[in-house]
PDB file of C-alpha atoms in Angstrom:
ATOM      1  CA  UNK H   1     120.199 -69.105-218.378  1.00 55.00           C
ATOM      2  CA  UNK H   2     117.133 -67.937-216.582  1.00 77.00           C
ATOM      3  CA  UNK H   3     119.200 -65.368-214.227  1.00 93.00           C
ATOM      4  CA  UNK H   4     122.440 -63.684-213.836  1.00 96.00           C
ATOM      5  CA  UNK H   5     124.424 -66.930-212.374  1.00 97.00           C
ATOM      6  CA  UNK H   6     127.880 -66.323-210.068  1.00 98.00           C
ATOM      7  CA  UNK H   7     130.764 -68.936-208.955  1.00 98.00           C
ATOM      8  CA  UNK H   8     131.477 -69.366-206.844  1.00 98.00           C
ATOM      9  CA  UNK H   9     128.883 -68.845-203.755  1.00 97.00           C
ATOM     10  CA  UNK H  10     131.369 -68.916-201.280  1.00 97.00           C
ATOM     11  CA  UNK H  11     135.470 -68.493-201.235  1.00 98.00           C
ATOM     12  CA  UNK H  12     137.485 -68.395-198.936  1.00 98.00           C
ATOM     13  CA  UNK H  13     141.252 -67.397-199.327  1.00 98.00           C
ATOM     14  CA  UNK H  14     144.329 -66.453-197.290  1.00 98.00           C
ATOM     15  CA  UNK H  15     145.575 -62.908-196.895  1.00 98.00           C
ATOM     16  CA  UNK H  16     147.609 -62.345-200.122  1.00 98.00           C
ATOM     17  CA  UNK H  17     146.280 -64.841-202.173  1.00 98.00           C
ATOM     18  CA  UNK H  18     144.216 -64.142-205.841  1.00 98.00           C
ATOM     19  CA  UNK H  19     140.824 -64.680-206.328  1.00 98.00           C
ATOM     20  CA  UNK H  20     139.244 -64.822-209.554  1.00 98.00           C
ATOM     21  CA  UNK H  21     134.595 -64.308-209.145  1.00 98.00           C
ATOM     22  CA  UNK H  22     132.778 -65.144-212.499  1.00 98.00           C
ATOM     23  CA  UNK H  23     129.428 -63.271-213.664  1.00 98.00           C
ATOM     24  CA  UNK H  24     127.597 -64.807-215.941  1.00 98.00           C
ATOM     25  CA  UNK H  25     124.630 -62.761-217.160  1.00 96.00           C
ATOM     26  CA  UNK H  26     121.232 -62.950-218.657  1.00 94.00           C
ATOM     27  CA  UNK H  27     122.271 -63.861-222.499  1.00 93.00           C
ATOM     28  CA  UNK H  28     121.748 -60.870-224.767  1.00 91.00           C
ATOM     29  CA  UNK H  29     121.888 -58.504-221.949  1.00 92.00           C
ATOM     30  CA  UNK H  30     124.648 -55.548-222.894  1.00 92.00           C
ATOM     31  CA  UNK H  31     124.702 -53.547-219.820  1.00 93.00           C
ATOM     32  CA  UNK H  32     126.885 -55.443-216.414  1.00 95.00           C
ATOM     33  CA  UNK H  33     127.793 -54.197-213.213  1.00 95.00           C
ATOM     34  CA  UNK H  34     129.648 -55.308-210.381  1.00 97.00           C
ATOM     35  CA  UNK H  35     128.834 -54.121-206.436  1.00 97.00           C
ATOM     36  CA  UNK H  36     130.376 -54.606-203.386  1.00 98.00           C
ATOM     37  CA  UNK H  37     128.396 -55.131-200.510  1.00 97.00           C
ATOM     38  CA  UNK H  38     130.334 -55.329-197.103  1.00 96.00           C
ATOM     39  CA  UNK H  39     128.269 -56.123-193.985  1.00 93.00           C
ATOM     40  CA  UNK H  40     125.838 -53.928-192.918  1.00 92.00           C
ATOM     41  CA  UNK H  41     126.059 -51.788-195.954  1.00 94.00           C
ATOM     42  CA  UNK H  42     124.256 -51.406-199.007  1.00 96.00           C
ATOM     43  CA  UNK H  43     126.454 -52.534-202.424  1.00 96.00           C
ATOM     44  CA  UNK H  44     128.550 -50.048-203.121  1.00 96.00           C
ATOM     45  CA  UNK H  45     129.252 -50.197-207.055  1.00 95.00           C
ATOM     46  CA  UNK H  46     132.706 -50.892-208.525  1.00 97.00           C
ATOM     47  CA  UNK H  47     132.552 -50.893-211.893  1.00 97.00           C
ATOM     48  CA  UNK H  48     130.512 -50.904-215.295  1.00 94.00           C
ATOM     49  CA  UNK H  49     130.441 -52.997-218.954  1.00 95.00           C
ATOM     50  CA  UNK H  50     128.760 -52.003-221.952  1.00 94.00           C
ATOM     51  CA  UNK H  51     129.442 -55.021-224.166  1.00 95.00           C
ATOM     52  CA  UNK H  52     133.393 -56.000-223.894  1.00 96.00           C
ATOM     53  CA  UNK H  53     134.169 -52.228-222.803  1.00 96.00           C
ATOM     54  CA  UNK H  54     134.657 -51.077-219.604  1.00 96.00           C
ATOM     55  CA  UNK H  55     133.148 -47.394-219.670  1.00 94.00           C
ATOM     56  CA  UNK H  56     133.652 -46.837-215.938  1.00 94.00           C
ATOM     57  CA  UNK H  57     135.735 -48.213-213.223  1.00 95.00           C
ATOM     58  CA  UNK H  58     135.502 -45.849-210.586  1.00 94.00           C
ATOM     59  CA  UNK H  59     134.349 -47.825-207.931  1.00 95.00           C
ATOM     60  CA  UNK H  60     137.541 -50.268-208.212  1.00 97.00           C
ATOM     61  CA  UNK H  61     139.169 -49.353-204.488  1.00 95.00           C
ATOM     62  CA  UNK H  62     142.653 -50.120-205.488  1.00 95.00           C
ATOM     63  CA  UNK H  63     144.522 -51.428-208.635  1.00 96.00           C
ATOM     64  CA  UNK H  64     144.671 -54.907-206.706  1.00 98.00           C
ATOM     65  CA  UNK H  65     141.161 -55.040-208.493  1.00 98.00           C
ATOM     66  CA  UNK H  66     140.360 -56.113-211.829  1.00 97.00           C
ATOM     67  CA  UNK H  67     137.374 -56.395-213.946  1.00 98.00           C
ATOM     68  CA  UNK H  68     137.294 -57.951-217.355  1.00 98.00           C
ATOM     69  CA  UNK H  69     134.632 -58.798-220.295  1.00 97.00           C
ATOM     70  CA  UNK H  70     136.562 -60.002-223.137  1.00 96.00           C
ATOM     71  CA  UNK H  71     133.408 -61.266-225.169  1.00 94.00           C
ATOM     72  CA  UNK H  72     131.022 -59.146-223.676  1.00 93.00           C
ATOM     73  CA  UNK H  73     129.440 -61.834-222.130  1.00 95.00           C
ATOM     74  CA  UNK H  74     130.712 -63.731-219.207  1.00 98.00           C
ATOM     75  CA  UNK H  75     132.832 -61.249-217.273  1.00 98.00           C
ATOM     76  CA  UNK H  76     135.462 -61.751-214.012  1.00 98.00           C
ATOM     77  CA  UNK H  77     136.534 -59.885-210.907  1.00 98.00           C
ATOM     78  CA  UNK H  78     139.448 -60.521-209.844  1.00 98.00           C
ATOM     79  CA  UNK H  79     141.564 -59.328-206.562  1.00 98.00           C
ATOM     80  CA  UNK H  80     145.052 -59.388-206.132  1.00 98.00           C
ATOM     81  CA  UNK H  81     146.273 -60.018-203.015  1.00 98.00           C
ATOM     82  CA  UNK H  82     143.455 -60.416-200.955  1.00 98.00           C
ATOM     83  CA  UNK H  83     143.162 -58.310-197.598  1.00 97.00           C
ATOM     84  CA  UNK H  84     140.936 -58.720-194.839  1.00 97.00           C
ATOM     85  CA  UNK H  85     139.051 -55.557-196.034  1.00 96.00           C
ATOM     86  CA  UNK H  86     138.508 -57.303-199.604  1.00 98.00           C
ATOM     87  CA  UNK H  87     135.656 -59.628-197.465  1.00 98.00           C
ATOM     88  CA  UNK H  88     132.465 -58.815-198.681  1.00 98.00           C
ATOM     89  CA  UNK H  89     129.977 -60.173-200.387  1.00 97.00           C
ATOM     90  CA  UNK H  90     130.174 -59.454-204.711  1.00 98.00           C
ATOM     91  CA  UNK H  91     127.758 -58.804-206.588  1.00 98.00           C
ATOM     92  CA  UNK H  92     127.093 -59.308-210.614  1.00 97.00           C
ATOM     93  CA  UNK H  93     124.241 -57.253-212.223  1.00 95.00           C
ATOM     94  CA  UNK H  94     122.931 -57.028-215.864  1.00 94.00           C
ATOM     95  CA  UNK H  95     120.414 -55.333-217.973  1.00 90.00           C
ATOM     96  CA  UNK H  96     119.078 -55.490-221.678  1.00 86.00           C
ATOM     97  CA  UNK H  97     120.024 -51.919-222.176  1.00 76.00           C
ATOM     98  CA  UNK H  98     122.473 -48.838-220.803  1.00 67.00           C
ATOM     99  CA  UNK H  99     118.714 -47.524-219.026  1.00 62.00           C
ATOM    100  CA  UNK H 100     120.253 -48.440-215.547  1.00 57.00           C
ATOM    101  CA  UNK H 101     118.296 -48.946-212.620  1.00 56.00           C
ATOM    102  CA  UNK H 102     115.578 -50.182-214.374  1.00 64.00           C
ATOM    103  CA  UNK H 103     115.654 -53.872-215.692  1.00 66.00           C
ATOM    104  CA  UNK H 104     118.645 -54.992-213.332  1.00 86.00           C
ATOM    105  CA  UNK H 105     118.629 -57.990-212.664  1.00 92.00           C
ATOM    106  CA  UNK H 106     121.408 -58.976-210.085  1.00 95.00           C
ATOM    107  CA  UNK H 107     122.812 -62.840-209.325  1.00 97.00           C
ATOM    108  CA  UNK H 108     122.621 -64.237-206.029  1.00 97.00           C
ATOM    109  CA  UNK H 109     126.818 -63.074-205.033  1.00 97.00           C
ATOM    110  CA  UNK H 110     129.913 -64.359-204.138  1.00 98.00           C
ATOM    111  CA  UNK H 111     130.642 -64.303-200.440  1.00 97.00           C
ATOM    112  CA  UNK H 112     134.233 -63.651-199.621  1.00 98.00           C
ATOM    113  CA  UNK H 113     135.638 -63.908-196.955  1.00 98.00           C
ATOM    114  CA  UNK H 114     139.298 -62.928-196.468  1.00 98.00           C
ATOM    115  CA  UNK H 115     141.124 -64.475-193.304  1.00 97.00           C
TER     116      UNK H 115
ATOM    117  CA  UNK M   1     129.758 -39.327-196.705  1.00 76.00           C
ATOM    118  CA  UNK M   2     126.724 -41.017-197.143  1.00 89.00           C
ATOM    119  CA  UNK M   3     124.493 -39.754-200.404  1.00 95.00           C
ATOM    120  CA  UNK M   4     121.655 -42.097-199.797  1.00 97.00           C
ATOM    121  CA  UNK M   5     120.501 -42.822-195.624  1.00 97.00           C
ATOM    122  CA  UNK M   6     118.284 -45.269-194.626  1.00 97.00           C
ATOM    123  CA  UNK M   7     118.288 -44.605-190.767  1.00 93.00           C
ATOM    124  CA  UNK M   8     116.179 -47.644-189.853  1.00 96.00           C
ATOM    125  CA  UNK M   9     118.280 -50.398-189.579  1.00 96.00           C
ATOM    126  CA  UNK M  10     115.126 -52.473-188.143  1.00 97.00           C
ATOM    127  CA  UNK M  11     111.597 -52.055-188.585  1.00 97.00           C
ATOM    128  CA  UNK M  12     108.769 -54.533-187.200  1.00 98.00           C
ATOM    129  CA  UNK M  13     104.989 -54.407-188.642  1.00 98.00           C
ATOM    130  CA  UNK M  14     102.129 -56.309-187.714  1.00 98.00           C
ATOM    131  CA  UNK M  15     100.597 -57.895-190.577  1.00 98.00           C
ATOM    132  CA  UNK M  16      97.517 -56.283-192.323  1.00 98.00           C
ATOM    133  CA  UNK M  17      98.945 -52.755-191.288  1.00 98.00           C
ATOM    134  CA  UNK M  18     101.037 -50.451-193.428  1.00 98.00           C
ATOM    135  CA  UNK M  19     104.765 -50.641-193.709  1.00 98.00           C
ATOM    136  CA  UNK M  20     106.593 -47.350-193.905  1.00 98.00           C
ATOM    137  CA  UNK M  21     110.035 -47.395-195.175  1.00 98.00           C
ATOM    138  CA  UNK M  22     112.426 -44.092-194.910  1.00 98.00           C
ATOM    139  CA  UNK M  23     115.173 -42.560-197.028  1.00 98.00           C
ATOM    140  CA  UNK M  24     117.030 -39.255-197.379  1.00 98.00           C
ATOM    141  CA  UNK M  25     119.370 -38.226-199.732  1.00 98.00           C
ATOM    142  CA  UNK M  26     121.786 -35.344-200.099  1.00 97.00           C
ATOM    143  CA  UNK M  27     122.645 -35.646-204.067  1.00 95.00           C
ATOM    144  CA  UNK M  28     120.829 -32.799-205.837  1.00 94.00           C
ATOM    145  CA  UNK M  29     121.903 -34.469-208.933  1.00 94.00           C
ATOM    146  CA  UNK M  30     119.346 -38.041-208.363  1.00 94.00           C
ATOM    147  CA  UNK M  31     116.946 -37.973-210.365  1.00 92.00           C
ATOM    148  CA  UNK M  32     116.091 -41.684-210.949  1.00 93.00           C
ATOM    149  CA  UNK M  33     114.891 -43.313-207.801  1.00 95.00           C
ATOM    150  CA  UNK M  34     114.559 -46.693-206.687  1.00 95.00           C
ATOM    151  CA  UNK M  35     113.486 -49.228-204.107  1.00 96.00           C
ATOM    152  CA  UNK M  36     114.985 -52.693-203.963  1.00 96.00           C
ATOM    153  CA  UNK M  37     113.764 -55.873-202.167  1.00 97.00           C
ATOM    154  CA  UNK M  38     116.669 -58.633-200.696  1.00 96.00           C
ATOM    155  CA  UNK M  39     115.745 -61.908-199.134  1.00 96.00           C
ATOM    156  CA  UNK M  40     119.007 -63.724-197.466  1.00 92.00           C
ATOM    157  CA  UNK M  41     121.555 -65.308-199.434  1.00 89.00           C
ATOM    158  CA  UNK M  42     119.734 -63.804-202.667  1.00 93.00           C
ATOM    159  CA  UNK M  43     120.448 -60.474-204.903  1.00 94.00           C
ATOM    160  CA  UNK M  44     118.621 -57.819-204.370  1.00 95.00           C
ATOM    161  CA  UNK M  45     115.464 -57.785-206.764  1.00 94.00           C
ATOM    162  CA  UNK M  46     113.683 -54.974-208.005  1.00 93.00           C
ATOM    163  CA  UNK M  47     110.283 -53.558-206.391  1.00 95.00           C
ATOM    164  CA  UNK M  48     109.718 -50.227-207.940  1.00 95.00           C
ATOM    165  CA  UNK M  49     111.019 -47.128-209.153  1.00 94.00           C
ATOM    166  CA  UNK M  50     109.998 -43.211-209.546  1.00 96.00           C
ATOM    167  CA  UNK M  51     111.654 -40.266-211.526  1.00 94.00           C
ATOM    168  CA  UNK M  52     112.541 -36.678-210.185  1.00 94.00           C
ATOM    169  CA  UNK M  53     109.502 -35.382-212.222  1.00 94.00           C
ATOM    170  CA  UNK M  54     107.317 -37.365-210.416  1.00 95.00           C
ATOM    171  CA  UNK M  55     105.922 -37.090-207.183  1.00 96.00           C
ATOM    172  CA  UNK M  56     104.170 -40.920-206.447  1.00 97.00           C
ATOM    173  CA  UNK M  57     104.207 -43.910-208.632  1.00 97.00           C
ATOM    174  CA  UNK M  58     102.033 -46.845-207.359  1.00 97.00           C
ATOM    175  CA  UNK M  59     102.419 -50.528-208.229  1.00 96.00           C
ATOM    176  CA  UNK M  60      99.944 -52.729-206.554  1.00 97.00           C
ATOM    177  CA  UNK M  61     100.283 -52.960-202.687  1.00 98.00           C
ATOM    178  CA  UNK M  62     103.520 -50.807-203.297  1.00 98.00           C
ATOM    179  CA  UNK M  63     103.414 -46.619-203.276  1.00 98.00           C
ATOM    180  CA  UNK M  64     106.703 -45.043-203.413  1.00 98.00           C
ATOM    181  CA  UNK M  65     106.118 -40.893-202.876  1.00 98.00           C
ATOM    182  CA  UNK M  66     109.226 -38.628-203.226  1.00 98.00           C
ATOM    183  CA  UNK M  67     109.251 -35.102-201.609  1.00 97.00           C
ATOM    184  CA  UNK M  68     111.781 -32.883-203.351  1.00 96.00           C
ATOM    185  CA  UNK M  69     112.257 -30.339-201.679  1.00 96.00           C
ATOM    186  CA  UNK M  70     112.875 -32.458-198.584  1.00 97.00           C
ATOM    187  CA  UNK M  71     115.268 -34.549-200.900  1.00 97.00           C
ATOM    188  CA  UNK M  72     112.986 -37.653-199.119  1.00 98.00           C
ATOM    189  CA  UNK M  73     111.518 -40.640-200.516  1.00 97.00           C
ATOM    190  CA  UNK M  74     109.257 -43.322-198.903  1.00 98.00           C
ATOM    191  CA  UNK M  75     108.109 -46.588-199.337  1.00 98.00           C
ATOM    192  CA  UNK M  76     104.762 -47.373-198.549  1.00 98.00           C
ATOM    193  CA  UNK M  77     103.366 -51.575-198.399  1.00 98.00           C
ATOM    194  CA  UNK M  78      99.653 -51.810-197.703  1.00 98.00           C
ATOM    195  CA  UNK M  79      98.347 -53.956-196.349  1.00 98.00           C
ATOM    196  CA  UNK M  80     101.667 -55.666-195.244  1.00 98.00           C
ATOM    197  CA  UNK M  81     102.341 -60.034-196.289  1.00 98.00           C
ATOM    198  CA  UNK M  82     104.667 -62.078-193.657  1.00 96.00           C
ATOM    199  CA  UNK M  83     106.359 -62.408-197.811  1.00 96.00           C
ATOM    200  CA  UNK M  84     106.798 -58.712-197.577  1.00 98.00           C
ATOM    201  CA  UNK M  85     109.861 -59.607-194.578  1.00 98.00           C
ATOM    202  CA  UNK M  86     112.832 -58.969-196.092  1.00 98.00           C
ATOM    203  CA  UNK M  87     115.676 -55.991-196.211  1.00 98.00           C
ATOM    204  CA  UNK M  88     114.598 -52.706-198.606  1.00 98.00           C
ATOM    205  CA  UNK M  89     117.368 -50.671-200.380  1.00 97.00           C
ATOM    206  CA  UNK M  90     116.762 -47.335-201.318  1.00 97.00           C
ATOM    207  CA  UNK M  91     119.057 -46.780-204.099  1.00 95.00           C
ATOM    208  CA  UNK M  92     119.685 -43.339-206.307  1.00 94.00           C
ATOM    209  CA  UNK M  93     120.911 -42.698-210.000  1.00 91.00           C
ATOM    210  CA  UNK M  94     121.831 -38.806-211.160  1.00 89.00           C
ATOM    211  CA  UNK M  95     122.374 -40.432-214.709  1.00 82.00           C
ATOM    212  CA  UNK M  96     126.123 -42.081-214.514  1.00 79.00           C
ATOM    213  CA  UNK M  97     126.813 -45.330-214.179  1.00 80.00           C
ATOM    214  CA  UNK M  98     125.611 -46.886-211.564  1.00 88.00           C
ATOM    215  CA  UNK M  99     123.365 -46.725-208.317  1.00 92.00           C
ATOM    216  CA  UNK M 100     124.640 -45.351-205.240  1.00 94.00           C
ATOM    217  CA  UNK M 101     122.381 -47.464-202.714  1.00 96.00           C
ATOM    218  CA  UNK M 102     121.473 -47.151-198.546  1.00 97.00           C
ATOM    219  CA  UNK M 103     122.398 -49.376-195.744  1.00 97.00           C
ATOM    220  CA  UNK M 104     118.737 -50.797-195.908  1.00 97.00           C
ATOM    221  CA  UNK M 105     116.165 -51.561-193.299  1.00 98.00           C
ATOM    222  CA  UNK M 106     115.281 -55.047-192.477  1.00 98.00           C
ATOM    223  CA  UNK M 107     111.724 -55.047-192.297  1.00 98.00           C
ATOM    224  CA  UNK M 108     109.911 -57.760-190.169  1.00 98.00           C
ATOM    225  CA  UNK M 109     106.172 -58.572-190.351  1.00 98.00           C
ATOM    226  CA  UNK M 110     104.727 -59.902-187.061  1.00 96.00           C
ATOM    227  CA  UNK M 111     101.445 -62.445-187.626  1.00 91.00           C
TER     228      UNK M 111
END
């Protein structure tokens, strides 16, 4: 597609339930990000693709989350038992290259809201 | 602790006149710097960029001048577009992955 496309817009899920966000990014593009972006804050990043490998996941606040890119393509996030912290709004990023910065392109987000 | 501050939560501009946008950070290891541009229920978009060996880099309306030494960069939109209302995210690389990004400042131009 034209952009870097994420489903769903909106979710909303009980405390302690999964949730499963899809990225899918500009075709061809090897770099992919993920951000969170809680209200009144700039997106904080969580973690980073290059292809199908995950080079860093530093950003992930707890092992309830998970990031995954079998294919190098389409990639999920997914939370474990959701808390009322998890509600944010998620962001999906990609670029052509590993440049960073430069050429990212991010979707519109996933707004979660935890209640 | 906050690497990257925006401490304008809110800025208003009449239109015509020049927008200012602030941002301080306290990495000494940025060295890629950007400005991003986010209109409500969208991702944030790109505006423009400068590098640590730099000191200005100009694109169009949009002047982005970085001071060192004062580990401050600024955004500068002349003459300022009732398009140009939006939030702008200063946002910082030092060369790992991923940008470490401000608050942002909601920027509103007045007709």
């Amino acid at each position: 597609g034209a952009g870097v496309s994420q489903s769903p817009r909106y979710k909303v899920a009980k405390r302690g339930q999964d949730v499963a966000l899809r990225c899918d990014p500009i075709s061809g593009h090897v770099s992919l990000f993920w951000y969170q972006q809680a209200l009144g804050q700039g997106p904080e990043f969580l973690t980073y693709f290059q292809n199908e490998a995950q080079l860093d996941k530093s950003g992930l606040p707890s092992d309830r989350f998970f990031a995954e890119r079998p294919e190098g393509s389409v990639s999920t996030l997914k939370i474990q038992r959701t808390q009322q912290e998890d509600s944010a709004v998620y962001l999906c990023a990609s670029s052509l290259d590993s440049s960073g910065g430069i050429g990212y392109t991010f979707g519109s987000g996933t707004r979660l809201t935890v209640v | 602790d906050q690497q990257v501050k925006q401490n304008s939560p809110s800025l208003s501009v009449q239109e015509g006149r020049i927008s200012i946008l602030n941002c301080d950070y306290t990495n000494s290891m940025f060295d890629y710097f950007l400005w991003y541009k986010k209109y409500p229920a969208e991702g944030p978009t790109f505006l423009i960029s400068i590098s640590s060996i730099k000191d200005k880099n100009e694109d169009g309306r949009f002047t982005v001048f970085l001071n060192k030494s004062a580990k401050h960069l600024s955004l500068h939109i002349v003459p300022s577009q009732p398009g140009d209302s939006a939030v702008y995210f200063c946002a910082a690389s030092d060369g790992a992955d991923g940008l470490t990004f401000g608050k942002g400042t909601h920027l509103i131009i007045q007709p």
